[in-house]
Short mmCIF file of C-alpha atoms and ligand atoms in Angstrom, two decimals:
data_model
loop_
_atom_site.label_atom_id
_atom_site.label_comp_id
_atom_site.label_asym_id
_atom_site.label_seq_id
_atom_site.Cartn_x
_atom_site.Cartn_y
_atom_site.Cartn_z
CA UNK A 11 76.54 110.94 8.24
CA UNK A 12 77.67 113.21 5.48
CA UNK A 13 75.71 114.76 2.79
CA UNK A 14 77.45 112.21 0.41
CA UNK A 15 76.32 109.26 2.23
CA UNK A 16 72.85 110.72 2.34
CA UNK A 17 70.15 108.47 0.94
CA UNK A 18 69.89 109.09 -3.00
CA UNK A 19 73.13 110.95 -3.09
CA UNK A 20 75.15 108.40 -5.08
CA UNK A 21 78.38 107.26 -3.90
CA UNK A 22 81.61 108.00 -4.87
CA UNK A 23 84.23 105.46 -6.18
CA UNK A 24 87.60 105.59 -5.66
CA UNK A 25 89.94 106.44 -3.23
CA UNK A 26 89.24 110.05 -3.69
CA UNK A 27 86.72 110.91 -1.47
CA UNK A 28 84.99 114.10 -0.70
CA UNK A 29 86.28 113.56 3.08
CA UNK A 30 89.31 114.31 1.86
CA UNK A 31 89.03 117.47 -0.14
CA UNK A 32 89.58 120.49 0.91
CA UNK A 33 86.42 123.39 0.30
CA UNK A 34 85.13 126.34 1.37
CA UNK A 35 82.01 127.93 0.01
CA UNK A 36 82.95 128.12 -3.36
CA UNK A 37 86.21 126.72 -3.35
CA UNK A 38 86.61 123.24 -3.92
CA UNK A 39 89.75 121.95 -4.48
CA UNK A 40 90.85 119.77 -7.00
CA UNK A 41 87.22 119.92 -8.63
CA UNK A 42 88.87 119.70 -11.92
CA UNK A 43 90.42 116.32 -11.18
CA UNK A 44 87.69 114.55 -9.79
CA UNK A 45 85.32 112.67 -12.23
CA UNK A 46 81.78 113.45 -13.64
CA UNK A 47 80.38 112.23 -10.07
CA UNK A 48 82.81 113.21 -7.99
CA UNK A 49 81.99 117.02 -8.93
CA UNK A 50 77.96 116.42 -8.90
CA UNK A 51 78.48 114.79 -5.55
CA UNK A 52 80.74 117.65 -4.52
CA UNK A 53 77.92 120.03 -6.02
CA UNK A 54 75.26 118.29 -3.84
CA UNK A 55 77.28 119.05 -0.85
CA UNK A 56 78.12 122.52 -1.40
CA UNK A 57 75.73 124.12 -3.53
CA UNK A 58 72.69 121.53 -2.50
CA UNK A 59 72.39 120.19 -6.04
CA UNK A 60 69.30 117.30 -5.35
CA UNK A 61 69.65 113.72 -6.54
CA UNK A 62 66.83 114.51 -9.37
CA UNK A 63 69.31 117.41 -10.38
CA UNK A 64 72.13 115.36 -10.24
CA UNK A 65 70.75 112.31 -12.44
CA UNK A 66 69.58 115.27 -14.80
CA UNK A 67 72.98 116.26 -15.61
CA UNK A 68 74.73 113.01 -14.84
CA UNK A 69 72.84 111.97 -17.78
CA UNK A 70 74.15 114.64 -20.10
CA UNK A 71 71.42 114.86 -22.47
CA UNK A 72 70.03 118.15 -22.12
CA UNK A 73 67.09 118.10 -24.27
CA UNK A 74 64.84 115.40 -25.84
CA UNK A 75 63.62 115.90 -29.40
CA UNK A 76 60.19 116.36 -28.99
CA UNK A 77 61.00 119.38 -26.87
CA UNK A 78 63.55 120.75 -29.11
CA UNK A 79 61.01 120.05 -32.40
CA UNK A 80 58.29 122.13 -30.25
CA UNK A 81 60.72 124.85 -29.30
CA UNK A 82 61.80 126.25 -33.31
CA UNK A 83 60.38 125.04 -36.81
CA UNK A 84 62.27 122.39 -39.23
CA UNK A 85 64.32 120.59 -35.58
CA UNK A 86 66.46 117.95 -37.05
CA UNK A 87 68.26 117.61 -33.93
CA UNK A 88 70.20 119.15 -30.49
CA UNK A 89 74.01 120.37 -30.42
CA UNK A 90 75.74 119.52 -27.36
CA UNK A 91 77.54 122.39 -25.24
CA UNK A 92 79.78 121.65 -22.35
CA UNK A 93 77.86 122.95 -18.73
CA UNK A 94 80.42 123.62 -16.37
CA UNK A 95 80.81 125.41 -13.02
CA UNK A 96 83.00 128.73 -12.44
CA UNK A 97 84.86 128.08 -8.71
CA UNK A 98 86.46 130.31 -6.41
CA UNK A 99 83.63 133.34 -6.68
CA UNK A 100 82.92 135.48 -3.80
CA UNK A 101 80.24 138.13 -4.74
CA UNK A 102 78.65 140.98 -2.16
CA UNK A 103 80.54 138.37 0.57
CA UNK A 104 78.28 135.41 -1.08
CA UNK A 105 80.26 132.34 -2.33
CA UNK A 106 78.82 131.51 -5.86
CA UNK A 107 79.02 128.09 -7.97
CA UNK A 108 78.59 129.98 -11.75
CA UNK A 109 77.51 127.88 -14.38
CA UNK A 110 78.81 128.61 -17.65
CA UNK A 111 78.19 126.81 -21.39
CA UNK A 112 80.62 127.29 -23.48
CA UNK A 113 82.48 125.63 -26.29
CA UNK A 114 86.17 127.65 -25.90
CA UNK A 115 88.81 125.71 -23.69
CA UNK A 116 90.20 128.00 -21.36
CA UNK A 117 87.09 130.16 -20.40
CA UNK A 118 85.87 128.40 -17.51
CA UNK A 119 89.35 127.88 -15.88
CA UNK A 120 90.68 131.71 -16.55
CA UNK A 121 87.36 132.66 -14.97
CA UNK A 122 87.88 130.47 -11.50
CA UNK A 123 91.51 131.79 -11.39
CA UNK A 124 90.51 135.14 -11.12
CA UNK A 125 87.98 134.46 -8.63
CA UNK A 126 90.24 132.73 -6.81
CA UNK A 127 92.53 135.92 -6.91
CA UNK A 128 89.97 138.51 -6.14
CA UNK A 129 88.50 136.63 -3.48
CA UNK A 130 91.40 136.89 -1.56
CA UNK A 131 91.08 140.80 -2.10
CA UNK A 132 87.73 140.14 -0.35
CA UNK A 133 85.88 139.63 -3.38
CA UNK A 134 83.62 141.41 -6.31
CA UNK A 135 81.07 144.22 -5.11
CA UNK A 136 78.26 143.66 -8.26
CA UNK A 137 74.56 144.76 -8.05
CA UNK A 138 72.46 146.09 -10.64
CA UNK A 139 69.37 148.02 -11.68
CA UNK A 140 66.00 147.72 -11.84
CA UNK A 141 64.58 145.89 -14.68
CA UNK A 142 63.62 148.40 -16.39
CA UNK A 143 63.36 147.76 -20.27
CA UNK A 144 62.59 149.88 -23.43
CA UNK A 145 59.84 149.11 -26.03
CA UNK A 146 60.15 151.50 -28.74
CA UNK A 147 56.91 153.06 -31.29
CA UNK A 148 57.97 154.60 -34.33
CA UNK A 149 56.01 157.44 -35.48
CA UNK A 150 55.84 159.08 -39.12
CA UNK A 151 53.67 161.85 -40.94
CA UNK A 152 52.71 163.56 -37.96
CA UNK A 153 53.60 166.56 -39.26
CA UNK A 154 54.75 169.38 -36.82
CA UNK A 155 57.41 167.76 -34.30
CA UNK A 156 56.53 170.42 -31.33
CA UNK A 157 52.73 169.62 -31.77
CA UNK A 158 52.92 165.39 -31.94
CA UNK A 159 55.29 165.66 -28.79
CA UNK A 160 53.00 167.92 -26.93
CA UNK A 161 50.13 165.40 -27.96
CA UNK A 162 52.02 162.18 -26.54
CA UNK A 163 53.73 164.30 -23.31
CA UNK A 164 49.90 165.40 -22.35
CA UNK A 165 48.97 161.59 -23.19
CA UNK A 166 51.94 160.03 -21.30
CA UNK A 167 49.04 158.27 -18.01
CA UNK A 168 46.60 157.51 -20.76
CA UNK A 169 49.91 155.23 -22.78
CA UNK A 170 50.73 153.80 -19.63
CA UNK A 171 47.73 152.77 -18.01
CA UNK A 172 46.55 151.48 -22.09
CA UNK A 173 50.00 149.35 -21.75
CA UNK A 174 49.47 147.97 -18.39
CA UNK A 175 46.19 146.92 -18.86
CA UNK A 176 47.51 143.98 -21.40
CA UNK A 177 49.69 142.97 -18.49
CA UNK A 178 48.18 143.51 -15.20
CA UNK A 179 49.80 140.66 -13.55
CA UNK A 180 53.09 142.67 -14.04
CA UNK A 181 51.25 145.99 -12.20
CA UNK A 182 50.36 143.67 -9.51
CA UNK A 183 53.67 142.61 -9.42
CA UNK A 184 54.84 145.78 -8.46
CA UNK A 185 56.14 146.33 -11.85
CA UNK A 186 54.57 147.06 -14.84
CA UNK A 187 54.90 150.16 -17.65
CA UNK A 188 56.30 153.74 -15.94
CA UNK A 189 56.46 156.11 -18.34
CA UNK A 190 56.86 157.28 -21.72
CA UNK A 191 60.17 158.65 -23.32
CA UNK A 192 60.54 160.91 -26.37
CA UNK A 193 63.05 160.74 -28.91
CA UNK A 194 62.31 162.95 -31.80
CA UNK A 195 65.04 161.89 -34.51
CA UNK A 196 64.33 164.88 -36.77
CA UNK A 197 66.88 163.98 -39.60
CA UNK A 198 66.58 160.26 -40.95
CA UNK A 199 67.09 159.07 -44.75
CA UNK A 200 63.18 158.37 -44.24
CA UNK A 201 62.86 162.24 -43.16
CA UNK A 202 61.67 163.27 -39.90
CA UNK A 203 60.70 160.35 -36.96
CA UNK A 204 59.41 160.42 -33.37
CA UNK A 205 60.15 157.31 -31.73
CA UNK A 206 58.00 156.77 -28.56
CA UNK A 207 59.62 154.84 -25.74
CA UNK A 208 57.72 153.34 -23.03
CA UNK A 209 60.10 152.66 -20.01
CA UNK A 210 58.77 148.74 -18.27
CA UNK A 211 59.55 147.40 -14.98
CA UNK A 212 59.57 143.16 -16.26
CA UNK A 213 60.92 142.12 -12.83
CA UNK A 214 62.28 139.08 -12.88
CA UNK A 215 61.34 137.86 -16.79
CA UNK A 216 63.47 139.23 -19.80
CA UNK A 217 60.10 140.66 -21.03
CA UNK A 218 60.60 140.71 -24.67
CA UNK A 219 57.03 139.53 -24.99
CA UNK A 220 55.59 141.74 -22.39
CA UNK A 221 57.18 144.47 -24.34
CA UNK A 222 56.65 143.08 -27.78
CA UNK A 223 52.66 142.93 -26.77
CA UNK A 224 52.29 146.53 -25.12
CA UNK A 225 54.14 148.50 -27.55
CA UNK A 226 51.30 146.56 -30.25
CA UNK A 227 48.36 147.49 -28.27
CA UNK A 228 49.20 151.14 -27.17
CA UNK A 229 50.55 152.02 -31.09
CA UNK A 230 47.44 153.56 -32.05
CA UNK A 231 47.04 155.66 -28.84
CA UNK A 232 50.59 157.00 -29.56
CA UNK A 233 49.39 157.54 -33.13
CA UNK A 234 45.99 159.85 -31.93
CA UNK A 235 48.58 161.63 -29.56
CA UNK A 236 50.87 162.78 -31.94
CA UNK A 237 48.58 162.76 -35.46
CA UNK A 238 51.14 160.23 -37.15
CA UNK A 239 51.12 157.12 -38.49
CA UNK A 240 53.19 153.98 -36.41
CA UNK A 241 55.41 152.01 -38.15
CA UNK A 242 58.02 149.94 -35.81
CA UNK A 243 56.39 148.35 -32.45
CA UNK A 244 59.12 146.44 -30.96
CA UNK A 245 61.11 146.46 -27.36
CA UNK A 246 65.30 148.12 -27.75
CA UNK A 247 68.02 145.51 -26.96
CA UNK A 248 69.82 148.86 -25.75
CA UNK A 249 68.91 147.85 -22.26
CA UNK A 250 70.58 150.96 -20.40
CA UNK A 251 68.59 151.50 -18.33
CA UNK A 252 68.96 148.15 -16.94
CA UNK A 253 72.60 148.04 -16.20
CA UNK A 254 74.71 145.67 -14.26
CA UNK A 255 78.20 146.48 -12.70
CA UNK A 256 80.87 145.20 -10.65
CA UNK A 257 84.27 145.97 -9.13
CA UNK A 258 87.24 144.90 -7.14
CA UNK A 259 90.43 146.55 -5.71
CA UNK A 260 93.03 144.07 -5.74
CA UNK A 261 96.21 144.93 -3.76
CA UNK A 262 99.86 144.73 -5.33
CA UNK A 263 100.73 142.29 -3.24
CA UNK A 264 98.61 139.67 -4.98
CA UNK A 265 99.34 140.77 -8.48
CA UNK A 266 102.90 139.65 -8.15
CA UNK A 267 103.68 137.65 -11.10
CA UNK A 268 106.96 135.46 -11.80
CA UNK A 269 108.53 138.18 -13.83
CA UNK A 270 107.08 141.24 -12.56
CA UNK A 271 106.67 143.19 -9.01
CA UNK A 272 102.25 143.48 -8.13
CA UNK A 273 102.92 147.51 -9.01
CA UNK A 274 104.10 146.16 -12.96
CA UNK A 275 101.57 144.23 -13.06
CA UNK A 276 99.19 146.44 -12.09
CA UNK A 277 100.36 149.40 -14.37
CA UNK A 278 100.37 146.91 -17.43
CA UNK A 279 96.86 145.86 -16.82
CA UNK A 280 95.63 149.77 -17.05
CA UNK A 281 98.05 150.30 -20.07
CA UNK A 282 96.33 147.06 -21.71
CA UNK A 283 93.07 148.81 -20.86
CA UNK A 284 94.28 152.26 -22.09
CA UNK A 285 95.01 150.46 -25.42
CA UNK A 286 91.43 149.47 -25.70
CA UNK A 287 89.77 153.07 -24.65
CA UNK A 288 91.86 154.47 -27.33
CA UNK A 289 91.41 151.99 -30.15
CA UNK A 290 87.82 150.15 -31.40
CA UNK A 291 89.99 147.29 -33.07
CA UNK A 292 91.30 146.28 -29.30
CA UNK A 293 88.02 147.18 -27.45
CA UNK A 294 86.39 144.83 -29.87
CA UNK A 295 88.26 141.90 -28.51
CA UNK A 296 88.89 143.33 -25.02
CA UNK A 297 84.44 143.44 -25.03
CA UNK A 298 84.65 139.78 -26.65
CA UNK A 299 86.72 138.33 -23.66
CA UNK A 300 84.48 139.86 -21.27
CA UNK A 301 81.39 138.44 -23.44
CA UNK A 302 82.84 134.76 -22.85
CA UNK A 303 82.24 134.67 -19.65
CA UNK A 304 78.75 136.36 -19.76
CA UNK A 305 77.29 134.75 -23.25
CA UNK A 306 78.37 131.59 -21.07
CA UNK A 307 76.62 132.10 -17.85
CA UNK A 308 73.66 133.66 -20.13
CA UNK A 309 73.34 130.46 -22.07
CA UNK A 310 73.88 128.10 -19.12
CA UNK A 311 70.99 129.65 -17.43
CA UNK A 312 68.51 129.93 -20.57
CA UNK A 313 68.82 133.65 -21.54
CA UNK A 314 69.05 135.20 -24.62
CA UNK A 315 72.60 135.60 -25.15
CA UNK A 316 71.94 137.43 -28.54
CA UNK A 317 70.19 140.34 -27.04
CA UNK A 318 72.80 140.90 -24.36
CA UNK A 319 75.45 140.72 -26.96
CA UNK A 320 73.44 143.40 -28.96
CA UNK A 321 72.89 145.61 -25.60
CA UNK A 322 76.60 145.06 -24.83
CA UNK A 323 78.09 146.54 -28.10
CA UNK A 324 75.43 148.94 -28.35
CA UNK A 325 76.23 150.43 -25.14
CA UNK A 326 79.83 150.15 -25.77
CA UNK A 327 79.40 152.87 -28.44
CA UNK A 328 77.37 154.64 -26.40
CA UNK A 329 79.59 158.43 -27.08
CA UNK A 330 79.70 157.47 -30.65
CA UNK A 331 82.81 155.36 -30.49
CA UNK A 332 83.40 151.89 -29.54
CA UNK A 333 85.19 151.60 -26.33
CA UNK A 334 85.77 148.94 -23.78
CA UNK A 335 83.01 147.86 -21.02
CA UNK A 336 85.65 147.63 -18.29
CA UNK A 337 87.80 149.95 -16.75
CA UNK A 338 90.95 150.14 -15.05
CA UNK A 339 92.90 152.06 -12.70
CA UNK A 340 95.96 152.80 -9.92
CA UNK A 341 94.10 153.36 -6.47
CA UNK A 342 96.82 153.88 -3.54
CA UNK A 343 98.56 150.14 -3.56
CA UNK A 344 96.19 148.73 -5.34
CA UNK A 345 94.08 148.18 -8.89
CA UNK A 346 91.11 148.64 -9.10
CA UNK A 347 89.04 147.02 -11.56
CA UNK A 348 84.98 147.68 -12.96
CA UNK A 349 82.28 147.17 -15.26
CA UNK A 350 79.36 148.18 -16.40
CA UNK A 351 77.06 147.34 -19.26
CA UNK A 352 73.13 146.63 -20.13
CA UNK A 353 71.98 143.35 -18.89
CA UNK A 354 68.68 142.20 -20.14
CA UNK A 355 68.36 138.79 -18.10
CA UNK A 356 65.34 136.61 -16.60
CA UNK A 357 64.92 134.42 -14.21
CA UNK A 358 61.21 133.39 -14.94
CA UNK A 359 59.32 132.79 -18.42
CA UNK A 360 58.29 129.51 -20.58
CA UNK A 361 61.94 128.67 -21.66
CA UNK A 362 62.87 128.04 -18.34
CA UNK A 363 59.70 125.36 -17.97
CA UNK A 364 60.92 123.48 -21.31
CA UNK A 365 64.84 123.61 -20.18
CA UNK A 366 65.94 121.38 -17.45
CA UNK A 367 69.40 122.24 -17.48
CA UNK A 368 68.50 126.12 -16.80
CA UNK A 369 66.57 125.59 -14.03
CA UNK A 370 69.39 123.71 -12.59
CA UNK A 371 71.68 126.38 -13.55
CA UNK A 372 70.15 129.12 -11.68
CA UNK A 373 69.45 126.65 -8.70
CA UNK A 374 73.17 126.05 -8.50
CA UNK A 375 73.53 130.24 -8.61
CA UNK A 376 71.38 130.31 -5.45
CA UNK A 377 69.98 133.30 -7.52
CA UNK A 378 66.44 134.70 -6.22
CA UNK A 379 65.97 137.83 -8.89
CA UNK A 380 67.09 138.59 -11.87
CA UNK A 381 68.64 141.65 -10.80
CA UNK A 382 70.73 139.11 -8.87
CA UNK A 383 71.72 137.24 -11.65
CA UNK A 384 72.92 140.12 -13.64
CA UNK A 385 74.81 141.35 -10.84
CA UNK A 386 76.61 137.95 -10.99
CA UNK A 387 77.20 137.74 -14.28
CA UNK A 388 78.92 141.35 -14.28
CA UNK A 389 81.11 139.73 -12.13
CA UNK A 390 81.29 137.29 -14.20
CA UNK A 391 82.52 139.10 -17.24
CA UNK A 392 84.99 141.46 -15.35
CA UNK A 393 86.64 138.13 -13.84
CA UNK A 394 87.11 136.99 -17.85
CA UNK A 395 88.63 140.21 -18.53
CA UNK A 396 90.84 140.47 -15.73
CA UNK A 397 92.29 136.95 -16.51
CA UNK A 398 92.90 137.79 -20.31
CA UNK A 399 94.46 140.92 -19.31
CA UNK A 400 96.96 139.27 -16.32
CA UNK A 401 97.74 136.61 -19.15
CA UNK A 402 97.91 139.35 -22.13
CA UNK A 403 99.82 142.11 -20.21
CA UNK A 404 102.54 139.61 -18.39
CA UNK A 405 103.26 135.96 -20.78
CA UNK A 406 100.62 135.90 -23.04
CA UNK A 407 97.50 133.26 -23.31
CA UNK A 408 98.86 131.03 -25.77
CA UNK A 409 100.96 129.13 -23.52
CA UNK A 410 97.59 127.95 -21.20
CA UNK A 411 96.16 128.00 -24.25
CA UNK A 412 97.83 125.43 -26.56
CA UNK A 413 97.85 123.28 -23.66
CA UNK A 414 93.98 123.29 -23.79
CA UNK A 415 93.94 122.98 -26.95
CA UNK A 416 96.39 119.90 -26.78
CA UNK A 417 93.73 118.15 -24.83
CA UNK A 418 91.12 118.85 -27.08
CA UNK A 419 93.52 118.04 -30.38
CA UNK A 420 94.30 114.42 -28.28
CA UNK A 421 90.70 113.56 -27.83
CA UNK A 422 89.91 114.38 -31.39
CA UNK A 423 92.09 111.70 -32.18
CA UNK A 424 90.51 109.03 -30.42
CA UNK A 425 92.61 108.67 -27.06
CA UNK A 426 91.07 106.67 -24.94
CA UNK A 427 90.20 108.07 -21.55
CA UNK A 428 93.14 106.21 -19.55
CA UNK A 429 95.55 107.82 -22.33
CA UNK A 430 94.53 111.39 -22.69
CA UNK A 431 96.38 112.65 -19.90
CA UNK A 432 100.17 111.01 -21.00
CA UNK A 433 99.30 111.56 -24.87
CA UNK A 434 98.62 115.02 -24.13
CA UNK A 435 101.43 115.97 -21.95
CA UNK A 436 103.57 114.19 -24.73
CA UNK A 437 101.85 116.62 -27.06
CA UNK A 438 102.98 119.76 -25.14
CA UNK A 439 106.44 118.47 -25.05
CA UNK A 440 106.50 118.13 -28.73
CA UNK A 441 106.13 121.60 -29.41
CA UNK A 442 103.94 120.70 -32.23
CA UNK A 443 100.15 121.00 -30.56
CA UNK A 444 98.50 119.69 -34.31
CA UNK A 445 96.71 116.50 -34.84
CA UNK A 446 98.17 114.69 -36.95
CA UNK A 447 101.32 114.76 -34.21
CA UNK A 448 98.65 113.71 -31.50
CA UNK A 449 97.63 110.67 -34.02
CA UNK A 450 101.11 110.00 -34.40
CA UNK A 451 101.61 109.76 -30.56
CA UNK A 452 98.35 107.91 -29.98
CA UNK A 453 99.93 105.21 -32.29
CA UNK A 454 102.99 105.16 -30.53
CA UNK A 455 101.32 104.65 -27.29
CA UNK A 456 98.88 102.07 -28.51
CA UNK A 457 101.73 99.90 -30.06
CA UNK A 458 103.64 100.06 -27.08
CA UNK A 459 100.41 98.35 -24.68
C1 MEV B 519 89.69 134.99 -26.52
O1 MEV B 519 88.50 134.24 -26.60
C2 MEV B 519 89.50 136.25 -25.71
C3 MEV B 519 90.70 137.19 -25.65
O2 MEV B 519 91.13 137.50 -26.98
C4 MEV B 519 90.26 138.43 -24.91
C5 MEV B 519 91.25 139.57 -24.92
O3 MEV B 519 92.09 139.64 -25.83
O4 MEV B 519 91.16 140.40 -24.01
C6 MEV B 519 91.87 136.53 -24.97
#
């Protein structure tokens, strides 16, 4: 008996059976042309998605009212978001099924491309850092600089053992707070400023609370230390010291595109890159490819996408210029390909219990930590990049693009299902990818059955 036949799993319809399909770890082929069931059933074989997980997205109705109405003030109702699964990825030699949300055609099928590339270049190397997060105390009036840092430096075990008593779950954990940080900003327009950081281990949570609650309770502490006043108690979306990177050398040989040699290639993907380490209006949208693919793994699996954005563009800045968060380069035969860049994700915390659809997410991930996850969604975002560079640097995107966006254009005209295929390959032809042609052809087609 296979999986599929197993009892609960449903069955499939069709001639197309999963028999017949081709996969291996992450590689199923033809996933985009089976049918909503098809790919859960497929999903249930290879990733071990349960029958309760797949009737929860089968139903595609990701969260009821009352939980949306308890989750933020003045709910009037829930915007859809397309869930979909990243192929093809190979991470640390670990296949990987990557959920992604996202509303921009193209994303999720430039993503499984390149993982389909670079896993036959063995794959992505990713891991990441600790989870070690900042929660910043301002401090003002405290007169002498040298004297309030002497104060908190000799009071640094007495701020951390304050903080970890309001969390001593985390401590127990094997976590918890570590240390304390100084950053005297002696110049502001408000005049001088000592900003008190106290380094966290959250483990596997985000810990924006955690943070939130510890900076609160240890503020006056910091304020006896140093003889100033606190203003600001709140954690740093500058995540850097909790980083998550990938890489992958890619040979020539696989690079080879219809018009140019794997060595052209190559070069034009580091001069594409060159153009965004020398110039903030490039690295802005070279950083907002590779966001795509993060944001969309981030908001598949209930994270706050916000915060990583803010870490992300922060950090890009980091030598007081905006530059790009991947990099590029000739190694022998081959290119080699990183990234690097704050990653403030959880895998544990109340969201997750009110969110169905992120719990399956990071079931489907197979991820155990969040470290885990972040080192996936590195690999993630350099897999974005590398495809909007290979398109960029060689033909362009809008060519793969417009024919998403013909799909999209023909459905927002009302095709039926049956139709969307022909209408929008009639679309293409046109050469005009607008609606009002795909209307035009949907009338055509509907006269002549
Ligand atoms: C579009 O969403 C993302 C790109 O503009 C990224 C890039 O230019 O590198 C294609």
């Amino acid at each position: 008996m296979t999986d599929a036949e197993a009892p609960g799993a449903p069955r499939i319809g069709g001639d197309r059976t999963m028999e017949s399909r081709k996969a291996s770890g992450s590689r199923i082929e033809g996933f985009y042309r089976m049918d909503h069931r098809e790919r859960l059933v497929a999903l249930a074989k290879h990733a071990g998605l349960t029958a309760e997980e797949m009737a929860e997205l089968e139903k595609a109705k990701p969260l009821p009212f009352e939980v949306a109405d308890n989750m933020v003030e003045n709910a009037i109702g829930v915007v859809g978001l397309p869930l979909a699964v990243a192929l093809n990825f190979l991470i640390n030699g670990r296949d990987r099924f990557v959920p992604m949300a996202v509303e921009e055609p193209s994303i999720v099928a430039a993503a499984s491309s390149a993982a389909r590339l670079v896993r036959k270049a063995g794959g992505f190397t990713a891991e990441a850092d600790p989870s070690l997060m900042i929660a910043q105390i301002q401090l003002m009036s405290f007169g002498d600089m040298e004297r309030a840092l002497a104060g908190l430096r000799a009071a640094e075990a007495k701020l951390v053992a304050a903080a970890n008593e309001v969390h001593p779950n985390m401590r127990k954990r094997g976590g918890g707070a570590l240390r304390v940080e100084l950053r005297p900003l002696p110049e502001t327009p408000a005049g001088p400023m000592l900003i008190c950081h106290l380094v966290v281990d959250v483990g596997d949570a985000m810990g924006a609370n955690a943070l939130n609650t510890m900076a609160e309770a240890i503020a006056p502490l910091a304020e006896e230390a140093s003889g100033g006043e606190a203003r600001l108690r709140i954690l740093s979306n500058l995540a850097d010291q909790r980083r998550g990177r990938a890489r992958a050398r890619i040979p020539f040989e696989l690079l080879a595109a219809k018009d140019f040699s794997g060595e052209q290639t190559a070069h034009r993907l580091v001069e594409a890159w060159a153009f965004a380490a020398a110039d903030p209006y490039r690295a802005a949208t070279h950083n907002k490819g590779i966001m795509n693919g993060i944001d969309a793994v981030a908001i598949a699996t209930g994270n706050d996408w916000r915060s990583i954005e803010a870490g992300a563009h922060a950090y890009a800045a980091r030598d007081g210029r905006y530059g790009p968060l991947t990099r590029y380069a000739i190694d022998g035969d081959a290119l080699l390909c990183e990234i690097e860049l704050p990653l403030a994700v959880g895998i544990v915390g109340g969201h997750l219990e009110i969110n169905p659809g992120a719990r399956i997410a990071l079931r489907l991930l197979g991820v155990e930590s969040a470290r885990e996850l972040s080192a996936i969604m590195a690999a993630t975002g350099l897999a974005q990049n590398f495809a909007a560079m290979r398109a960029l640097a060689t033909d362009g995107i809008q060519k793969g693009h417009m024919a998403l966006h013909a799909r999209g254009l023909v459905v927002a005209a009302g095709a039926p299902a049956d139709l969307v295929d022909q209408i929008t390959r009639r679309l293409i032809d046109s050469g005009e990818i607008k609606l009002s042609k795909a209307r035009e052809i949907l009338q055509e087609e509907q006269l002549e059955s």
